[in-house]
């Protein structure tokens, strides 16, 4: 059967439709070309009491897309309550914004159980399961309870924060301990991996062993014989579940595909109108979901600071911020939306003219091809999150540039992408004056320096691809799990859908 990928959100291969979230955008080309089955939520809910999880399957490139409805009773507590009301703020070092009830945690665990039961139909002898992101931290443990002895890996797309932020999450020890049922846990950066190892040592008394020096790599080949460069900093930890490998796997994009999109997008109506509307002026672009981790408010303040400190740039530069609405029912997001609206109004009111608006604020999503055209048009790409696992917008902006006249990337030093794209102008996203100064530097940068910086970043992007990232993780997972031998005293039964009931016996895994 091959690879089964599991995530909360899935995507379909429709180039002219907006795509929300870096996870879906990154996984789509890898899944569709690998022949994997991608399992995730349908976006609908249903009364799940006493019913088997209903899975709908459709073709996706060489593979398939399988979606299921999540239980109505538990969806809100799972998604808005615990996943995005407790885990998301903690993972982005904002424990002050944690707001989740005991019922939210119960719903989070119940949805993980629901997903585990749905996955049983895909758990054939030759399957490898790869679980994505914070929505499903305990999913591996739930699958083990159901007797699944297949290789199961997990990749955290967000940052892993320091211990002080993580311990603020209700039931944090239970969740992290459950994660050790995975054979392999992957992180975006070595910093996140080390934070996880520190948590294990200080909270669970578990030491990671076999640490490689930063920059060390594992190497191998794909089934087709292509060379693969594996993760850095590989370590392992032993727990009651057995041995779990830890590694760093920086996610990336399909660079050549995105560059091709950008070239073709120049003729799209939206891109042509944008270019004409600038009337010879320069464009700064930002593209984000509306989220407190993205630093949008400080970005707007930084642009206002630039216009205040350099009056000559007024009427000659425009910031276009694409801000896709997100999680609007959560109080912290409602407050952020109001704050951003106030800042846009303030900057435009202070510096705008009848024929020039400093900030164009677009509260909607755009197709990947259109965004590629926006990036190629922009003289500056502004990516300034307070915390981000990777941030693929930064990589997409670089890939979209005209090789003979590239723009400049201004990038937060707290984005995972900064570890690779160090030829960008790196800034502290908390320093609004520094953001403004960096934009000014980018706008004045010589063509020679712009080309040199762009070439350095493209060299990094062309050294790998999202397809190689995908193959690397799966190969490492298979290597980590091939000695996993389940030891059970009885054959577990699948509990009735919609009710935890009596727990299936815990499966103990011995890994040698």
XYZ file of C-alpha atoms in Angstrom:
512
model
C 0.000 0.000 0.000
C 2.860 2.438 0.738
C 2.692 5.767 2.545
C -0.330 7.109 4.430
C -0.047 10.815 5.311
C -2.360 12.219 8.005
C -3.119 15.884 8.661
C -5.982 18.036 9.855
C -6.211 20.028 6.624
C -5.810 18.583 3.130
C -5.570 20.248 -0.270
C -6.681 19.498 -3.798
C -4.642 20.162 -6.919
C -6.516 23.234 -8.164
C -4.014 25.895 -9.178
C -6.601 28.669 -9.510
C -8.042 28.307 -6.004
C -6.647 29.843 -2.804
C -4.743 27.474 -0.534
C -4.722 28.122 3.197
C -1.686 27.149 5.226
C 1.887 26.234 4.429
C 1.406 22.604 5.435
C -1.177 21.900 2.740
C 0.716 23.840 0.078
C 3.949 21.981 0.842
C 2.471 18.502 1.037
C 0.348 18.693 -2.116
C 3.103 18.229 -4.734
C 4.942 15.616 -2.657
C 1.849 13.536 -1.984
C 0.472 13.749 -5.505
C 3.799 12.622 -7.024
C 4.647 9.910 -4.488
C 1.480 7.849 -4.830
C 0.686 8.290 -1.135
C -2.763 8.314 0.449
C -3.449 11.630 2.180
C -6.003 11.364 4.992
C -7.569 14.384 6.688
C -10.709 16.160 7.764
C -13.383 16.893 5.167
C -14.326 20.240 6.694
C -17.706 18.817 7.664
C -18.899 17.337 10.949
C -21.432 14.618 11.710
C -23.038 12.858 14.635
C -20.540 10.056 15.167
C -22.324 8.226 17.984
C -22.337 4.489 17.274
C -21.142 4.907 13.689
C -17.988 3.881 11.872
C -15.930 6.869 10.664
C -17.071 7.525 7.097
C -14.152 7.992 4.692
C -14.512 9.331 1.143
C -11.666 8.632 -1.300
C -10.789 10.435 -4.529
C -7.795 10.496 -6.865
C -4.916 12.902 -6.208
C -2.212 12.695 -8.850
C -0.546 9.302 -8.548
C -2.095 8.819 -5.101
C -5.389 9.410 -3.365
C -7.107 11.852 -1.031
C -9.211 10.372 1.778
C -11.387 12.667 3.890
C -13.631 12.027 6.843
C -16.176 14.033 8.819
C -15.156 14.749 12.397
C -17.640 14.313 15.278
C -19.867 17.363 15.746
C -19.903 16.998 19.516
C -16.141 17.303 19.797
C -14.988 19.350 16.805
C -15.094 22.820 18.343
C -13.373 21.726 21.542
C -10.736 19.876 19.518
C -9.987 22.597 16.974
C -10.781 25.995 18.475
C -10.512 24.871 22.074
C -7.418 22.775 22.628
C -5.479 22.665 19.347
C -5.669 26.406 18.686
C -6.611 27.691 22.137
C -3.840 25.894 24.044
C -1.283 24.187 21.814
C -0.883 26.841 19.107
C -0.163 29.760 21.478
C 2.227 27.653 23.562
C 4.090 26.366 20.504
C 4.554 29.966 19.378
C 5.791 31.070 22.810
C 2.581 32.875 23.810
C 1.475 30.954 26.926
C -0.333 34.107 28.074
C -2.953 33.416 25.370
C -3.706 29.834 26.424
C -7.435 29.351 26.987
C -8.790 25.798 27.080
C -11.178 23.893 29.323
C -11.010 20.270 30.528
C -13.816 19.543 28.076
C -11.666 20.943 25.238
C -8.878 18.530 26.125
C -11.317 15.622 26.291
C -12.591 16.547 22.819
C -9.023 16.802 21.490
C -8.286 13.292 22.689
C -11.623 11.982 21.364
C -10.974 13.344 17.869
C -7.552 11.698 17.920
C -9.289 8.414 18.824
C -11.785 8.951 16.006
C -8.967 9.520 13.498
C -7.126 6.420 14.759
C -10.201 4.243 14.142
C -10.612 5.690 10.658
C -6.977 4.932 9.833
C -7.322 1.221 10.615
C -8.672 0.564 7.113
C -5.372 1.839 5.669
C -3.110 -0.126 8.031
C -2.084 -2.949 5.764
C 1.121 -4.897 6.253
C 3.211 -2.751 3.889
C 1.932 0.666 5.048
C 3.966 3.452 6.648
C 2.039 6.166 8.508
C 3.220 9.772 8.686
C 1.276 12.103 10.997
C 1.495 15.876 10.568
C 1.479 18.617 13.176
C 0.082 19.590 16.565
C -3.508 18.563 15.932
C -2.476 14.922 16.354
C 0.220 14.768 19.025
C -1.261 11.595 20.649
C -2.476 9.915 17.451
C 0.441 7.505 17.367
C -0.316 6.342 20.909
C -3.984 5.816 19.995
C -2.957 3.705 16.997
C -0.655 1.619 19.181
C -3.573 0.965 21.559
C -5.488 -0.420 18.601
C -2.665 -2.852 17.876
C -0.996 -1.014 14.981
C 2.648 -2.086 14.807
C 3.491 -0.361 11.523
C 6.129 2.384 11.288
C 4.525 5.651 12.462
C 6.286 9.003 12.166
C 5.371 12.508 13.240
C 6.466 15.907 11.922
C 5.956 19.153 13.838
C 5.487 22.022 11.394
C 5.396 24.673 14.137
C 8.324 25.630 16.354
C 8.934 23.586 19.489
C 9.202 26.235 22.217
C 11.320 26.244 25.310
C 10.155 24.281 28.339
C 8.748 27.373 30.095
C 6.112 27.822 27.365
C 5.283 24.141 26.973
C 4.662 23.455 30.656
C 1.821 26.003 30.563
C -0.236 23.606 28.406
C -2.749 21.564 30.417
C -1.784 17.850 30.417
C 1.548 18.641 28.762
C 3.364 15.650 30.275
C 0.660 13.239 29.139
C 0.810 14.617 25.600
C 4.575 14.650 25.227
C 4.859 11.156 26.706
C 2.236 9.956 24.211
C 4.327 11.378 21.360
C 7.058 8.865 22.197
C 4.852 6.134 20.691
C 6.059 7.452 17.321
C 9.090 5.772 15.767
C 10.424 9.082 14.432
C 9.667 12.680 15.434
C 10.841 15.374 13.026
C 11.361 19.096 13.591
C 11.948 22.085 11.326
C 15.147 23.297 13.040
C 17.830 21.970 15.343
C 16.707 24.574 17.915
C 13.242 22.999 18.067
C 14.738 19.540 18.385
C 16.958 20.663 21.254
C 13.984 22.277 23.008
C 12.135 18.965 22.788
C 15.140 17.078 24.142
C 15.424 19.593 26.993
C 11.758 19.083 27.861
C 12.191 15.299 27.907
C 15.183 15.597 30.196
C 13.706 18.092 32.648
C 10.068 16.985 32.767
C 10.163 13.246 32.024
C 13.688 12.399 33.105
C 14.509 10.973 29.674
C 17.858 11.675 28.033
C 18.384 11.779 24.272
C 21.439 9.838 23.177
C 23.638 9.699 20.107
C 23.519 13.447 19.467
C 25.207 14.442 16.245
C 27.030 17.726 15.909
C 25.037 20.529 14.224
C 25.354 20.138 10.483
C 25.890 16.364 10.625
C 23.872 14.474 8.046
C 22.592 11.038 7.265
C 22.736 10.048 3.612
C 20.937 7.537 1.476
C 19.115 7.044 -1.804
C 15.535 6.894 -2.940
C 14.090 3.769 -4.482
C 14.904 5.221 -7.881
C 18.554 5.661 -6.892
C 18.476 9.432 -6.371
C 20.732 10.773 -3.639
C 19.022 12.061 -0.501
C 20.531 14.237 2.207
C 18.947 13.352 5.527
C 18.279 15.186 8.746
C 20.767 16.913 11.013
C 21.281 16.314 14.692
C 19.783 12.797 14.790
C 19.267 11.459 18.322
C 17.121 8.832 19.995
C 15.288 8.438 23.298
C 14.014 5.301 25.045
C 10.701 5.281 26.899
C 8.081 2.722 27.890
C 7.003 2.760 24.237
C 10.465 1.725 23.054
C 12.978 3.765 21.072
C 12.040 6.977 19.281
C 14.341 8.722 16.824
C 14.492 12.523 16.755
C 15.715 14.499 13.756
C 15.644 17.823 11.945
C 14.020 17.930 8.498
C 13.638 21.526 7.189
C 10.603 21.607 4.915
C 10.902 23.344 1.567
C 9.038 23.979 -1.685
C 9.113 22.798 -5.284
C 11.429 25.630 -6.313
C 11.425 25.105 -10.069
C 7.640 24.701 -10.183
C 7.118 27.926 -8.264
C 9.635 29.799 -10.417
C 7.799 28.607 -13.524
C 4.489 29.764 -12.072
C 5.923 33.215 -11.396
C 7.162 33.578 -14.968
C 3.790 32.589 -16.414
C 1.820 34.689 -13.937
C 3.018 37.996 -15.391
C 0.185 37.858 -17.916
C -2.573 37.151 -15.378
C -5.122 39.983 -15.119
C -4.656 40.534 -11.382
C -0.885 40.793 -11.762
C -1.065 43.078 -14.794
C -3.482 45.413 -12.992
C -1.239 45.489 -9.933
C 1.817 46.366 -11.993
C -0.023 49.144 -13.836
C -1.476 50.602 -10.643
C 1.968 51.207 -9.152
C 2.668 53.877 -11.778
C 6.400 53.357 -11.570
C 6.482 53.105 -7.782
C 7.928 50.219 -5.802
C 5.986 47.450 -4.078
C 6.536 45.755 -0.731
C 4.495 42.576 -0.255
C 3.461 40.532 2.769
C 1.320 37.376 2.644
C 0.059 35.717 5.817
C -2.857 34.238 7.645
C -4.169 36.672 10.241
C -2.362 35.274 13.260
C -0.603 36.828 16.243
C 2.513 34.765 15.484
C 2.981 36.443 12.088
C 3.935 39.903 13.355
C 1.581 41.740 10.986
C 0.862 44.595 13.406
C 4.555 45.352 13.956
C 5.120 45.091 10.207
C 2.569 47.859 9.662
C 4.166 49.931 12.413
C 7.549 49.404 10.780
C 6.257 50.605 7.418
C 4.752 53.662 9.104
C 8.112 54.328 10.750
C 9.785 54.174 7.312
C 7.395 56.766 5.863
C 7.871 58.980 8.927
C 11.665 58.843 8.835
C 12.120 58.988 5.049
C 9.573 61.442 3.566
C 11.123 61.062 0.102
C 9.695 57.546 -0.095
C 6.117 58.732 0.267
C 4.149 58.247 -2.947
C 7.036 56.098 -4.242
C 6.460 52.892 -2.305
C 3.350 50.877 -1.411
C 2.878 48.010 1.027
C 0.415 45.363 -0.124
C -0.529 43.058 2.747
C -2.515 39.947 1.867
C -4.076 38.795 5.144
C -6.152 35.627 4.917
C -8.823 35.529 7.673
C -8.270 32.744 10.179
C -9.894 31.356 13.350
C -12.182 34.356 13.658
C -14.214 32.904 16.522
C -11.226 32.805 18.893
C -11.033 35.992 21.039
C -7.303 36.589 20.475
C -7.869 36.592 16.712
C -10.823 38.971 16.944
C -8.676 41.386 18.929
C -5.818 41.092 16.411
C -8.144 41.783 13.489
C -9.327 44.983 15.162
C -5.751 46.042 15.973
C -4.612 45.536 12.381
C -7.595 47.476 11.000
C -6.742 50.371 13.305
C -3.098 50.415 12.233
C -3.946 50.340 8.519
C -6.339 53.246 9.041
C -3.755 55.182 11.049
C -0.913 54.846 8.510
C -3.159 55.535 5.521
C -4.766 58.494 7.307
C -1.451 60.084 8.252
C 0.473 59.586 5.029
C -2.084 58.933 2.272
C -2.875 61.306 -0.579
C -5.913 61.517 -2.885
C -4.013 59.552 -5.533
C -1.867 57.311 -3.284
C -2.696 54.889 -0.479
C 0.382 53.690 1.450
C -1.064 50.322 2.552
C -3.286 48.101 0.446
C -4.838 45.608 2.852
C -6.471 42.577 1.229
C -8.405 40.330 3.620
C -8.744 37.335 1.320
C -6.754 34.490 -0.163
C -5.312 34.151 -3.663
C -4.338 31.190 -5.822
C -0.714 30.052 -5.710
C -0.140 31.168 -9.309
C -1.471 34.666 -8.595
C 0.660 34.942 -5.470
C 3.703 33.931 -7.518
C 2.976 36.870 -9.805
C 2.595 39.238 -6.840
C 5.952 38.094 -5.460
C 7.703 38.611 -8.790
C 6.251 42.127 -9.054
C 7.321 43.135 -5.538
C 10.667 44.830 -4.967
C 10.645 43.700 -1.324
C 9.229 40.575 0.306
C 8.370 41.288 3.949
C 8.246 38.159 6.137
C 8.452 39.105 9.820
C 6.867 36.495 12.116
C 7.541 36.537 15.850
C 7.878 32.742 15.701
C 7.515 30.350 12.773
C 8.496 26.742 12.229
C 9.762 27.515 8.724
C 7.656 30.023 6.724
C 7.386 28.914 3.129
C 6.295 32.366 1.916
C 9.942 33.410 2.318
C 11.093 30.572 0.075
C 8.313 31.182 -2.443
C 9.232 34.873 -2.675
C 12.854 34.025 -3.481
C 11.892 31.364 -6.046
C 9.533 33.774 -7.830
C 12.113 36.478 -8.561
C 13.374 37.631 -11.942
C 17.007 36.406 -12.060
C 18.107 39.593 -13.823
C 16.289 42.009 -11.509
C 15.438 40.223 -8.247
C 13.716 41.717 -5.247
C 15.032 41.656 -1.679
C 13.755 39.428 1.123
C 13.399 41.039 4.560
C 13.103 38.103 6.955
C 12.546 37.673 10.670
C 15.466 36.084 12.459
C 12.867 34.012 14.372
C 11.539 32.220 11.285
C 12.931 28.749 10.665
C 13.730 29.854 7.111
C 16.323 32.282 8.477
C 18.575 29.288 9.266
C 18.832 28.619 5.530
C 18.151 31.974 3.849
C 20.814 33.950 5.696
C 21.479 36.081 2.611
C 18.166 37.834 3.298
C 18.072 41.047 5.331
C 17.446 39.541 8.772
C 15.526 41.647 11.297
C 14.186 41.474 14.836
C 10.395 41.514 14.307
C 9.889 43.162 17.715
C 11.929 46.216 16.621
C 9.634 48.276 14.415
C 12.311 50.866 13.659
C 14.612 48.073 12.451
C 11.845 46.741 10.198
C 11.405 50.171 8.639
C 15.155 50.603 8.209
C 15.475 47.181 6.558
C 12.739 48.034 4.051
C 14.573 51.262 3.234
C 17.854 49.383 2.774
C 16.152 46.884 0.484
C 14.622 49.613 -1.664
C 18.003 51.322 -2.122
C 20.069 48.157 -2.654
C 22.153 48.014 -5.816
C 21.326 45.553 -8.560
C 24.681 43.842 -8.091
C 24.036 43.170 -4.394
C 20.450 42.094 -5.020
C 21.584 39.526 -7.580
C 24.343 38.219 -5.287
C 21.957 37.770 -2.354
C 19.294 36.158 -4.539
C 21.766 33.732 -6.114
C 23.008 32.665 -2.672
C 19.453 31.899 -1.528
C 18.512 30.126 -4.755
C 21.563 27.911 -4.369
C 20.145 26.781 -1.028
C 16.651 26.209 -2.434
C 17.893 24.298 -5.481
C 19.974 21.952 -3.321
C 16.812 20.160 -2.233
C 13.081 19.958 -2.951
C 9.854 19.125 -1.181
C 9.932 15.745 -2.923
C 13.372 14.973 -1.455
C 12.233 16.243 1.974
C 9.299 13.821 1.772
C 11.460 10.885 0.649
C 14.100 11.639 3.272
C 11.652 11.564 6.157
C 9.986 8.357 4.974
C 13.332 6.607 4.441
C 14.533 7.669 7.888
C 11.233 6.504 9.402
C 11.534 3.100 7.780
C 15.123 2.822 9.009
C 14.019 3.801 12.530
C 11.131 1.343 12.739
C 12.216 -1.793 10.905
C 13.175 -3.539 14.157
C 9.909 -2.660 15.947
C 8.416 -5.878 17.286
C 5.018 -5.572 19.028
C 4.454 -7.700 22.123
C 0.774 -8.190 23.036
C -0.916 -10.495 25.480
C -4.187 -10.525 23.553
C -5.566 -9.277 20.269
C -7.075 -5.814 20.855
C -10.566 -5.067 19.648
C -11.638 -1.814 18.057
C -13.879 0.164 20.434
C -17.282 1.320 19.239
C -17.240 4.571 17.296
C -18.258 7.608 19.338
C -17.438 6.138 22.738
C -14.100 5.427 24.349
C -15.654 2.628 26.417
C -13.158 0.127 27.777
C -9.655 0.816 26.576
C -7.996 -1.729 24.300
C -4.937 -3.270 25.939
C -1.784 -1.179 25.705
C 0.639 -2.580 23.163
C 4.278 -2.659 24.292
C 6.868 -2.181 21.557
C 10.381 -3.502 21.870
C 12.819 -1.790 19.494
C 16.304 -3.187 19.322
